[in-house]
């Protein structure tokens, strides 16, 4: 199908939601080290680990709840209006944070911004998947991940840039800036089209045909491709109406169970690659890997952010050629190997020093320059491996596998699973780093290898299939390697049935 520029423009615009996601999750790490911020929060020169943990954790908790609420809203109010609402909630949360006169106000602002980010993280990929021609669906949803990484990177450099400012501006500017993308999204989304699939599910078929024609055929309502897609959606919805899903429990009924489990686990796995151990604790990790000076650690983290963004581009360009399975499997092997090598070298070379005051272990690698460089390069490899594979596909896959009648509810659960695990990782990694040090990397390396195996065994390929064809994709055996034989048998059966009918 000839995709025109409009579908790219609409998907990229919606992906500003991803930018808010990345910026807001990234901005706090820099701000937390700023003297004026700490003083304004607590009137003293330090924050306790509990206070720091609450500020980080509450955003994630808000995201978890936001993702769940957005499922209902996307179904009832539409995907588009949910984007507008979520952006407004996000702006309110950011405004409260920017104006915060103390810890309590900051905590409230973080939680409210979280509601917005969580909703956006659920509804944007869903919206993109429903607009996309099947041939470039992976690419369009990957734009969301690209913008997440752009947000993470910009937040990092903003924090780095303003930390030398005198006074309150040092932290209020980086936090306040994010109101701008939120505003652009909230206002701009008013002009976005509704999802054609949502329109048809509400009986607004004429409007849906116009949207499909505008996005896929330059406005030509009689285009055969547009009509084929339109009819496929109508047929599918008629079929699904017979099995209307009303409660969340029904999502786990026989027909949907397999997809629910795969969708939830791909999101859990995405977090168990260990990506956020690096994203949240990079300065500490680079310090452990032997970069002693704080400016060097800062640069190492900054490079990390740029690399994360650039390495997402191959997914935007090639995900629809390489397919989801190959990308996930190769990415997991790549990341697992990098993590294992990093852990093994650290374990073999580093000194583990116990600090009696803090009761924590620290690995010291600084005395061995080669080992130190090696570990840093491995961490960069790991991040690049994530950026082209599990980063984007973790969001693409759940957004495309569910039937329309449960898509919004189902993706709200899968997204909530991602935020819950994000929270768990953010809480356990500092303990792991302080306790088992280099074995943290071995742990995540092993997780990546387990995921490789799970994807190979359980996750069918979805590239190039329309959303309406997913029933067929998931109709086969649970073990994917048996799928080929099953498909061949099914095709043969269909052929035989066809020829008998012809004779009659
Ligand atoms: C993940 C985030 C992560 C980010 C890093 C996203 O896909 O969901 O948890 O921080 O990628 O680029």
Short mmCIF file of C-alpha atoms and ligand atoms in Angstrom, two decimals:
data_model
loop_
_atom_site.label_atom_id
_atom_site.label_comp_id
_atom_site.label_asym_id
_atom_site.label_seq_id
_atom_site.Cartn_x
_atom_site.Cartn_y
_atom_site.Cartn_z
CA UNK A 1 0.00 0.00 0.00
CA UNK A 2 1.14 3.50 -0.83
CA UNK A 3 1.44 5.26 2.52
CA UNK A 4 1.35 8.99 2.14
CA UNK A 5 3.07 11.64 4.25
CA UNK A 6 -0.09 12.30 6.28
CA UNK A 7 0.03 8.98 8.10
CA UNK A 8 3.68 9.65 9.01
CA UNK A 9 2.86 13.18 10.14
CA UNK A 10 -0.07 12.07 12.31
CA UNK A 11 1.91 9.22 13.91
CA UNK A 12 4.92 11.43 14.57
CA UNK A 13 2.74 14.12 16.07
CA UNK A 14 1.02 11.64 18.40
CA UNK A 15 4.48 10.43 19.40
CA UNK A 16 5.03 13.74 21.22
CA UNK A 17 3.31 11.71 23.95
CA UNK A 18 6.43 9.53 23.90
CA UNK A 19 8.60 12.63 24.25
CA UNK A 20 6.69 13.62 27.43
CA UNK A 21 7.11 10.03 28.69
CA UNK A 22 10.89 10.09 28.12
CA UNK A 23 11.42 13.62 29.40
CA UNK A 24 9.44 13.20 32.59
CA UNK A 25 10.99 9.85 33.51
CA UNK A 26 14.47 11.26 32.80
CA UNK A 27 14.35 14.75 34.27
CA UNK A 28 14.40 13.85 37.94
CA UNK A 29 17.79 12.11 38.05
CA UNK A 30 19.59 15.40 37.25
CA UNK A 31 17.36 17.55 39.42
CA UNK A 32 17.83 15.27 42.44
CA UNK A 33 21.49 16.27 42.69
CA UNK A 34 20.79 20.03 42.63
CA UNK A 35 21.46 21.91 45.84
CA UNK A 36 18.59 24.41 45.46
CA UNK A 37 16.13 21.67 44.68
CA UNK A 38 17.07 19.64 47.73
CA UNK A 39 16.92 22.70 49.98
CA UNK A 40 13.49 23.74 48.65
CA UNK A 41 12.16 20.25 49.18
CA UNK A 42 13.28 19.65 52.72
CA UNK A 43 15.03 22.74 54.06
CA UNK A 44 18.25 20.77 54.52
CA UNK A 45 21.19 19.73 52.36
CA UNK A 46 20.25 16.13 51.64
CA UNK A 47 17.32 13.88 50.77
CA UNK A 48 16.99 10.51 52.45
CA UNK A 49 16.87 7.41 50.23
CA UNK A 50 13.19 7.08 51.15
CA UNK A 51 12.44 10.63 49.97
CA UNK A 52 14.34 10.10 46.71
CA UNK A 53 12.67 6.73 46.22
CA UNK A 54 9.22 8.25 46.78
CA UNK A 55 9.79 10.98 44.21
CA UNK A 56 10.86 8.42 41.58
CA UNK A 57 8.39 5.75 42.63
CA UNK A 58 5.32 7.97 42.69
CA UNK A 59 5.69 8.90 39.05
CA UNK A 60 5.79 5.21 38.20
CA UNK A 61 2.81 4.47 40.45
CA UNK A 62 0.90 7.29 38.73
CA UNK A 63 1.84 5.81 35.35
CA UNK A 64 0.53 2.42 36.42
CA UNK A 65 -2.85 3.87 37.41
CA UNK A 66 -2.93 6.17 34.35
CA UNK A 67 -2.42 3.22 31.99
CA UNK A 68 -5.34 1.39 33.60
CA UNK A 69 -7.70 4.37 33.45
CA UNK A 70 -6.79 5.13 29.85
CA UNK A 71 -8.14 1.77 28.72
CA UNK A 72 -11.70 2.73 29.63
CA UNK A 73 -11.33 6.24 28.34
CA UNK A 74 -9.87 5.15 24.97
CA UNK A 75 -12.87 2.91 24.48
CA UNK A 76 -15.59 5.31 25.60
CA UNK A 77 -14.24 8.75 24.72
CA UNK A 78 -12.02 7.70 21.79
CA UNK A 79 -8.26 7.34 21.39
CA UNK A 80 -7.94 10.94 20.24
CA UNK A 81 -9.77 12.56 23.16
CA UNK A 82 -7.83 10.37 25.58
CA UNK A 83 -4.60 11.80 24.13
CA UNK A 84 -5.93 15.33 24.67
CA UNK A 85 -7.08 14.60 28.22
CA UNK A 86 -3.87 12.83 29.17
CA UNK A 87 -1.78 15.75 27.87
CA UNK A 88 -3.83 18.16 29.99
CA UNK A 89 -3.37 16.01 33.10
CA UNK A 90 0.34 15.83 32.32
CA UNK A 91 0.55 19.63 32.06
CA UNK A 92 -1.22 20.09 35.38
CA UNK A 93 1.22 17.66 37.04
CA UNK A 94 4.21 19.46 35.52
CA UNK A 95 2.89 22.89 36.54
CA UNK A 96 2.48 21.72 40.14
CA UNK A 97 6.04 20.36 40.13
CA UNK A 98 7.44 23.55 38.62
CA UNK A 99 5.72 25.69 41.24
CA UNK A 100 6.42 23.30 44.12
CA UNK A 101 7.25 25.08 47.37
CA UNK A 102 8.18 21.88 49.16
CA UNK A 103 8.27 18.13 49.17
CA UNK A 104 4.51 17.52 49.54
CA UNK A 105 3.63 19.60 46.49
CA UNK A 106 6.37 17.96 44.46
CA UNK A 107 5.12 14.49 45.37
CA UNK A 108 1.56 15.40 44.32
CA UNK A 109 2.86 16.89 41.04
CA UNK A 110 4.88 13.76 40.26
CA UNK A 111 1.88 11.48 40.83
CA UNK A 112 -0.43 13.61 38.64
CA UNK A 113 2.14 13.87 35.84
CA UNK A 114 2.45 10.10 36.13
CA UNK A 115 -1.27 9.66 35.45
CA UNK A 116 -0.79 11.62 32.22
CA UNK A 117 2.39 9.82 31.13
CA UNK A 118 0.91 6.40 31.89
CA UNK A 119 -2.20 7.17 29.85
CA UNK A 120 -0.15 8.49 26.95
CA UNK A 121 2.12 5.46 27.00
CA UNK A 122 -0.93 3.25 26.53
CA UNK A 123 -3.03 5.24 24.09
CA UNK A 124 -0.40 6.54 21.66
CA UNK A 125 0.82 3.14 20.38
CA UNK A 126 -2.79 1.97 20.26
CA UNK A 127 -3.81 4.97 18.18
CA UNK A 128 -0.81 4.59 15.86
CA UNK A 129 -1.48 0.89 15.34
CA UNK A 130 -5.07 1.61 14.28
CA UNK A 131 -4.06 4.25 11.75
CA UNK A 132 -1.16 2.42 10.22
CA UNK A 133 -1.13 0.54 6.95
CA UNK A 134 0.01 -2.97 7.89
CA UNK A 135 3.22 -2.72 5.85
CA UNK A 136 4.64 0.09 7.98
CA UNK A 137 2.89 -0.43 11.30
CA UNK A 138 6.12 -1.42 13.08
CA UNK A 139 7.83 1.69 11.78
CA UNK A 140 5.06 4.04 12.84
CA UNK A 141 4.81 2.67 16.37
CA UNK A 142 8.61 2.73 16.65
CA UNK A 143 8.35 6.49 16.28
CA UNK A 144 6.89 6.46 19.77
CA UNK A 145 10.03 4.76 21.12
CA UNK A 146 12.19 7.15 19.13
CA UNK A 147 10.46 10.08 20.82
CA UNK A 148 10.77 8.43 24.26
CA UNK A 149 14.52 8.25 23.76
CA UNK A 150 14.58 11.83 22.43
CA UNK A 151 12.75 12.98 25.57
CA UNK A 152 15.18 11.09 27.80
CA UNK A 153 18.13 12.63 26.02
CA UNK A 154 16.81 16.20 26.01
CA UNK A 155 15.92 15.98 29.71
CA UNK A 156 19.42 14.84 30.51
CA UNK A 157 21.12 17.67 28.62
CA UNK A 158 18.67 20.27 29.95
CA UNK A 159 19.52 19.19 33.49
CA UNK A 160 23.22 19.23 32.68
CA UNK A 161 22.87 22.71 31.17
CA UNK A 162 20.95 24.35 34.00
CA UNK A 163 22.71 22.79 36.97
CA UNK A 164 25.25 25.61 37.01
CA UNK A 165 22.55 28.30 37.17
CA UNK A 166 22.25 30.11 40.45
CA UNK A 167 19.05 29.79 42.45
CA UNK A 168 15.71 28.14 41.84
CA UNK A 169 15.94 28.43 38.07
CA UNK A 170 18.43 25.53 38.04
CA UNK A 171 15.68 22.99 38.74
CA UNK A 172 12.46 24.85 37.89
CA UNK A 173 13.54 25.37 34.25
CA UNK A 174 14.19 21.72 33.35
CA UNK A 175 10.98 20.64 35.08
CA UNK A 176 8.90 23.50 33.64
CA UNK A 177 10.08 23.10 30.04
CA UNK A 178 8.07 19.91 29.60
CA UNK A 179 4.81 21.82 29.82
CA UNK A 180 5.59 23.00 26.26
CA UNK A 181 5.42 19.58 24.51
CA UNK A 182 2.37 18.74 26.62
CA UNK A 183 0.66 21.91 25.42
CA UNK A 184 1.59 21.34 21.77
CA UNK A 185 0.19 17.82 21.97
CA UNK A 186 -3.02 18.82 23.78
CA UNK A 187 -3.83 21.56 21.27
CA UNK A 188 -2.52 19.83 18.15
CA UNK A 189 -4.36 16.59 18.92
CA UNK A 190 -7.66 18.44 18.48
CA UNK A 191 -6.85 18.42 14.76
CA UNK A 192 -5.84 14.75 14.59
CA UNK A 193 -8.27 12.33 12.96
CA UNK A 194 -10.16 9.79 15.05
CA UNK A 195 -8.95 6.21 14.78
CA UNK A 196 -10.88 4.65 11.87
CA UNK A 197 -11.32 1.43 13.82
CA UNK A 198 -12.78 3.26 16.81
CA UNK A 199 -15.10 5.18 14.47
CA UNK A 200 -16.43 1.98 12.90
CA UNK A 201 -16.91 0.40 16.32
CA UNK A 202 -19.17 3.38 17.12
CA UNK A 203 -21.08 3.05 13.84
CA UNK A 204 -19.51 6.18 12.30
CA UNK A 205 -18.57 4.33 9.13
CA UNK A 206 -18.62 7.25 6.69
CA UNK A 207 -16.15 9.23 8.77
CA UNK A 208 -13.94 6.16 9.06
CA UNK A 209 -13.85 5.74 5.30
CA UNK A 210 -12.80 9.37 4.91
CA UNK A 211 -9.98 8.95 7.47
CA UNK A 212 -8.73 5.79 5.78
CA UNK A 213 -8.84 7.46 2.38
CA UNK A 214 -7.01 10.55 3.66
CA UNK A 215 -4.30 8.60 5.42
CA UNK A 216 -3.76 5.76 2.99
CA UNK A 217 -4.74 6.97 -0.46
CA UNK A 218 -4.39 10.75 -0.60
CA UNK A 219 -8.13 11.26 -0.07
CA UNK A 220 -9.34 8.80 -2.74
CA UNK A 221 -12.42 7.14 -1.19
CA UNK A 222 -12.78 4.74 -4.09
CA UNK A 223 -9.24 3.34 -3.81
CA UNK A 224 -9.49 -0.48 -3.85
CA UNK A 225 -6.94 -0.78 -1.06
CA UNK A 226 -8.88 1.57 1.18
CA UNK A 227 -12.11 -0.26 0.44
CA UNK A 228 -10.58 -3.62 1.14
CA UNK A 229 -9.30 -2.43 4.53
CA UNK A 230 -12.62 -0.73 5.31
CA UNK A 231 -14.58 -3.89 4.53
CA UNK A 232 -12.19 -6.06 6.52
CA UNK A 233 -12.69 -3.86 9.58
CA UNK A 234 -16.48 -3.89 9.19
CA UNK A 235 -16.59 -7.67 8.86
CA UNK A 236 -14.30 -8.15 11.81
CA UNK A 237 -16.36 -5.85 14.01
CA UNK A 238 -19.58 -7.64 13.05
CA UNK A 239 -17.91 -10.89 14.07
CA UNK A 240 -16.60 -9.47 17.33
CA UNK A 241 -19.96 -7.95 18.29
CA UNK A 242 -21.18 -11.47 18.86
CA UNK A 243 -18.65 -11.89 21.64
CA UNK A 244 -18.83 -8.50 23.33
CA UNK A 245 -16.34 -8.18 26.15
CA UNK A 246 -17.49 -6.19 29.11
CA UNK A 247 -15.29 -7.06 32.06
CA UNK A 248 -11.54 -7.25 32.52
CA UNK A 249 -11.86 -10.87 33.63
CA UNK A 250 -13.18 -11.84 30.22
CA UNK A 251 -9.88 -10.73 28.72
CA UNK A 252 -8.47 -13.96 30.06
CA UNK A 253 -11.21 -16.13 28.56
CA UNK A 254 -10.07 -18.98 26.33
CA UNK A 255 -10.03 -17.04 23.05
CA UNK A 256 -7.92 -14.16 24.34
CA UNK A 257 -5.81 -15.83 26.99
CA UNK A 258 -2.82 -16.60 24.82
CA UNK A 259 -2.54 -13.05 23.52
CA UNK A 260 -3.03 -11.55 26.98
CA UNK A 261 -0.23 -13.67 28.39
CA UNK A 262 2.11 -12.86 25.50
CA UNK A 263 1.26 -9.14 25.66
CA UNK A 264 1.78 -8.89 29.40
CA UNK A 265 4.99 -10.89 29.34
CA UNK A 266 6.59 -8.98 26.51
CA UNK A 267 6.17 -5.84 28.63
CA UNK A 268 7.48 -7.54 31.78
CA UNK A 269 10.41 -8.90 29.81
CA UNK A 270 11.13 -5.45 28.39
CA UNK A 271 11.78 -4.21 31.91
CA UNK A 272 13.73 -7.35 32.88
CA UNK A 273 16.28 -6.71 30.16
CA UNK A 274 17.60 -4.37 32.85
CA UNK A 275 17.46 -1.25 30.66
CA UNK A 276 16.35 0.99 33.48
CA UNK A 277 19.16 -0.21 35.72
CA UNK A 278 21.30 1.71 33.24
CA UNK A 279 18.86 4.56 32.53
CA UNK A 280 18.24 5.38 36.20
CA UNK A 281 21.59 4.53 37.71
CA UNK A 282 24.03 5.26 34.86
CA UNK A 283 26.23 7.70 36.83
CA UNK A 284 26.65 5.16 39.62
CA UNK A 285 27.31 2.37 37.15
CA UNK A 286 29.90 4.34 35.22
CA UNK A 287 31.52 5.21 38.54
CA UNK A 288 31.71 1.50 39.36
CA UNK A 289 33.12 0.83 35.93
CA UNK A 290 36.02 3.09 36.71
CA UNK A 291 35.11 6.62 35.62
CA UNK A 292 36.01 8.54 38.72
CA UNK A 293 35.40 12.20 37.95
CA UNK A 294 31.87 13.51 38.14
CA UNK A 295 32.16 15.47 34.87
CA UNK A 296 33.33 12.32 33.07
CA UNK A 297 30.43 10.35 34.54
CA UNK A 298 28.10 13.05 33.32
CA UNK A 299 29.49 12.84 29.80
CA UNK A 300 29.35 9.04 29.86
CA UNK A 301 25.63 9.23 30.78
CA UNK A 302 25.03 11.92 28.14
CA UNK A 303 26.65 9.82 25.43
CA UNK A 304 24.47 6.97 26.60
CA UNK A 305 21.34 9.07 25.98
CA UNK A 306 22.43 10.07 22.46
CA UNK A 307 23.32 6.48 21.61
CA UNK A 308 19.96 5.26 22.92
CA UNK A 309 18.18 7.63 20.57
CA UNK A 310 20.30 7.00 17.48
CA UNK A 311 20.18 3.24 17.87
CA UNK A 312 16.38 3.36 17.73
CA UNK A 313 16.56 4.51 14.10
CA UNK A 314 17.27 1.04 12.63
CA UNK A 315 13.95 -0.09 14.11
CA UNK A 316 12.12 2.83 12.53
CA UNK A 317 13.72 1.96 9.19
CA UNK A 318 13.81 -1.83 9.17
CA UNK A 319 11.43 -3.33 11.74
CA UNK A 320 8.83 -4.12 9.10
CA UNK A 321 11.43 -5.91 6.98
CA UNK A 322 13.20 -7.83 9.72
CA UNK A 323 10.04 -8.77 11.59
CA UNK A 324 9.29 -8.73 15.30
CA UNK A 325 10.67 -12.17 16.15
CA UNK A 326 14.08 -11.77 14.55
CA UNK A 327 14.48 -8.34 16.08
CA UNK A 328 13.52 -9.49 19.58
CA UNK A 329 15.69 -12.61 19.43
CA UNK A 330 18.78 -10.88 18.05
CA UNK A 331 18.35 -7.97 20.47
CA UNK A 332 18.08 -10.27 23.48
CA UNK A 333 21.17 -12.27 22.47
CA UNK A 334 23.09 -9.05 21.90
CA UNK A 335 22.06 -7.52 25.24
CA UNK A 336 22.49 -10.77 27.17
CA UNK A 337 26.02 -11.24 25.83
CA UNK A 338 26.99 -7.65 26.61
CA UNK A 339 25.62 -7.89 30.16
CA UNK A 340 27.25 -11.26 30.84
CA UNK A 341 30.64 -10.12 29.54
CA UNK A 342 30.43 -6.94 31.59
CA UNK A 343 29.54 -8.91 34.73
CA UNK A 344 32.21 -11.57 34.17
CA UNK A 345 34.99 -9.05 33.57
CA UNK A 346 33.95 -6.95 36.56
CA UNK A 347 33.69 -10.06 38.71
CA UNK A 348 37.13 -11.27 37.62
CA UNK A 349 39.01 -7.98 37.83
CA UNK A 350 37.26 -5.59 40.20
CA UNK A 351 37.83 -5.20 43.92
CA UNK A 352 34.67 -5.31 45.95
CA UNK A 353 35.03 -2.81 48.79
CA UNK A 354 32.70 -2.83 51.79
CA UNK A 355 31.82 0.56 53.20
CA UNK A 356 31.04 0.23 56.89
CA UNK A 357 29.34 3.60 57.14
CA UNK A 358 26.75 2.91 54.46
CA UNK A 359 26.75 -0.84 54.83
CA UNK A 360 27.10 -1.16 51.03
CA UNK A 361 29.51 -2.88 48.67
CA UNK A 362 31.12 -1.00 45.81
CA UNK A 363 33.09 -2.50 42.95
CA UNK A 364 36.24 -0.61 42.06
CA UNK A 365 37.52 -1.09 38.56
CA UNK A 366 39.53 2.10 38.18
CA UNK A 367 42.92 0.44 38.67
CA UNK A 368 42.49 -1.61 35.49
CA UNK A 369 41.98 0.79 32.60
CA UNK A 370 41.41 -1.89 29.97
CA UNK A 371 38.77 -3.69 31.99
CA UNK A 372 37.15 -0.37 32.77
CA UNK A 373 36.89 0.63 29.09
CA UNK A 374 35.69 -2.84 28.19
CA UNK A 375 32.81 -2.67 30.68
CA UNK A 376 31.77 0.79 29.52
CA UNK A 377 31.74 -0.37 25.90
CA UNK A 378 29.65 -3.39 26.93
CA UNK A 379 27.15 -1.09 28.61
CA UNK A 380 26.93 0.98 25.43
CA UNK A 381 26.46 -2.21 23.36
CA UNK A 382 23.69 -3.25 25.72
CA UNK A 383 21.88 0.07 25.38
CA UNK A 384 22.19 0.02 21.57
CA UNK A 385 20.92 -3.57 21.57
CA UNK A 386 17.85 -2.55 23.55
CA UNK A 387 17.21 0.56 21.49
CA UNK A 388 16.78 -1.25 18.18
CA UNK A 389 14.87 -4.23 19.54
CA UNK A 390 13.04 -4.56 22.84
CA UNK A 391 12.59 -0.80 23.21
CA UNK A 392 10.33 -0.40 20.17
CA UNK A 393 8.98 -3.94 19.81
CA UNK A 394 7.98 -3.99 23.49
CA UNK A 395 5.41 -1.35 22.51
CA UNK A 396 4.66 -2.47 18.95
CA UNK A 397 3.69 -6.05 19.70
CA UNK A 398 0.98 -5.51 22.36
CA UNK A 399 -0.56 -2.70 20.30
CA UNK A 400 -1.10 -4.95 17.30
CA UNK A 401 -2.08 -8.39 18.52
CA UNK A 402 -5.52 -7.87 20.13
CA UNK A 403 -8.92 -7.89 18.45
CA UNK A 404 -10.62 -4.50 18.39
CA UNK A 405 -13.28 -5.37 20.96
CA UNK A 406 -10.66 -5.84 23.67
CA UNK A 407 -7.74 -3.82 22.29
CA UNK A 408 -8.07 -0.79 24.58
CA UNK A 409 -8.68 -2.78 27.76
CA UNK A 410 -6.01 -5.33 26.91
CA UNK A 411 -3.28 -2.80 26.11
CA UNK A 412 -4.09 -0.90 29.27
CA UNK A 413 -3.29 -4.07 31.23
CA UNK A 414 -0.11 -4.83 29.27
CA UNK A 415 1.08 -1.24 29.69
CA UNK A 416 0.28 -1.30 33.40
CA UNK A 417 2.42 -4.46 33.66
CA UNK A 418 5.31 -2.52 32.12
CA UNK A 419 5.02 0.30 34.67
CA UNK A 420 4.68 -2.09 37.57
CA UNK A 421 7.89 -3.87 36.58
CA UNK A 422 9.57 -0.53 35.93
CA UNK A 423 8.75 0.33 39.55
CA UNK A 424 10.05 -3.02 40.82
CA UNK A 425 13.32 -2.61 38.91
CA UNK A 426 13.77 0.94 40.16
CA UNK A 427 13.47 -0.34 43.71
CA UNK A 428 15.57 -3.50 43.52
CA UNK A 429 18.49 -2.32 41.36
CA UNK A 430 20.07 0.00 43.96
CA UNK A 431 19.90 -2.86 46.47
CA UNK A 432 21.41 -5.29 43.97
CA UNK A 433 24.20 -2.88 43.03
CA UNK A 434 25.03 -2.37 46.69
CA UNK A 435 24.77 -6.01 47.61
CA UNK A 436 25.76 -8.33 44.79
CA UNK A 437 27.49 -5.62 42.67
CA UNK A 438 28.78 -7.19 39.41
CA UNK A 439 26.38 -10.14 39.70
CA UNK A 440 23.59 -7.64 38.90
CA UNK A 441 24.80 -7.71 35.29
CA UNK A 442 24.98 -11.49 35.28
CA UNK A 443 21.39 -11.57 36.53
CA UNK A 444 20.10 -9.34 33.73
CA UNK A 445 22.28 -11.16 31.16
CA UNK A 446 20.62 -14.44 32.16
CA UNK A 447 17.17 -12.81 31.96
CA UNK A 448 17.93 -11.78 28.37
CA UNK A 449 18.87 -15.33 27.42
CA UNK A 450 15.68 -16.70 28.98
CA UNK A 451 13.72 -14.15 26.93
CA UNK A 452 15.46 -15.23 23.74
CA UNK A 453 14.23 -18.71 24.32
CA UNK A 454 10.69 -17.61 25.24
CA UNK A 455 10.33 -15.49 22.11
CA UNK A 456 11.62 -18.28 19.90
CA UNK A 457 9.20 -20.73 21.50
CA UNK A 458 6.03 -18.68 22.01
CA UNK A 459 5.87 -15.44 20.02
CA UNK A 460 4.49 -15.73 16.46
CA UNK A 461 5.55 -13.26 13.77
CA UNK A 462 3.08 -10.41 13.20
CA UNK A 463 4.77 -8.26 10.58
CA UNK A 464 2.77 -7.51 7.46
CA UNK A 465 -0.51 -8.86 8.91
CA UNK A 466 -3.47 -6.55 9.19
CA UNK A 467 -4.95 -6.08 12.68
CA UNK A 468 -7.95 -8.02 11.44
CA UNK A 469 -5.75 -11.00 10.43
CA UNK A 470 -4.33 -11.45 13.94
CA UNK A 471 -7.04 -13.99 14.86
CA UNK A 472 -5.49 -16.31 12.30
CA UNK A 473 -1.95 -15.68 13.49
CA UNK A 474 -2.87 -16.68 17.04
CA UNK A 475 -5.19 -19.47 16.07
CA UNK A 476 -2.29 -21.92 15.60
CA UNK A 477 -0.39 -24.02 18.15
CA UNK A 478 1.08 -22.28 21.18
CA UNK A 479 4.57 -23.49 20.29
CA UNK A 480 5.55 -21.39 17.33
CA UNK A 481 7.85 -23.92 15.66
CA UNK A 482 4.79 -26.14 15.13
CA UNK A 483 3.01 -23.29 13.36
CA UNK A 484 4.35 -23.96 9.86
CA UNK A 485 3.05 -27.52 9.82
CA UNK A 486 -0.28 -26.36 11.26
CA UNK A 487 -0.65 -23.61 8.65
CA UNK A 488 0.15 -26.02 5.82
CA UNK A 489 -2.49 -28.46 7.10
CA UNK A 490 -5.03 -25.65 7.47
CA UNK A 491 -4.37 -24.37 3.92
CA UNK A 492 -4.68 -27.90 2.52
CA UNK A 493 -7.96 -28.40 4.32
CA UNK A 494 -9.29 -25.09 2.99
CA UNK A 495 -8.20 -26.02 -0.53
CA UNK A 496 -9.88 -29.43 -0.34
CA UNK A 497 -13.07 -27.88 0.99
CA UNK A 498 -12.96 -25.33 -1.84
CA UNK A 499 -12.57 -27.99 -4.55
CA UNK A 500 -15.42 -30.13 -3.10
CA UNK A 501 -17.67 -27.08 -3.11
CA UNK A 502 -16.63 -26.32 -6.70
CA UNK A 503 -17.59 -29.85 -7.80
CA UNK A 504 -20.97 -29.58 -6.08
C1 LIG B 1 10.94 1.63 28.25
C2 LIG B 1 11.41 2.54 29.36
C3 LIG B 1 12.87 2.87 29.13
C4 LIG B 1 13.09 3.45 27.76
C5 LIG B 1 14.56 3.63 27.47
C6 LIG B 1 11.15 2.31 26.94
O1 LIG B 1 10.70 1.49 25.90
O2 LIG B 1 9.58 1.31 28.43
O3 LIG B 1 11.20 1.92 30.60
O4 LIG B 1 13.32 3.79 30.10
O5 LIG B 1 12.53 2.61 26.76
O6 LIG B 1 14.80 4.05 26.19
#
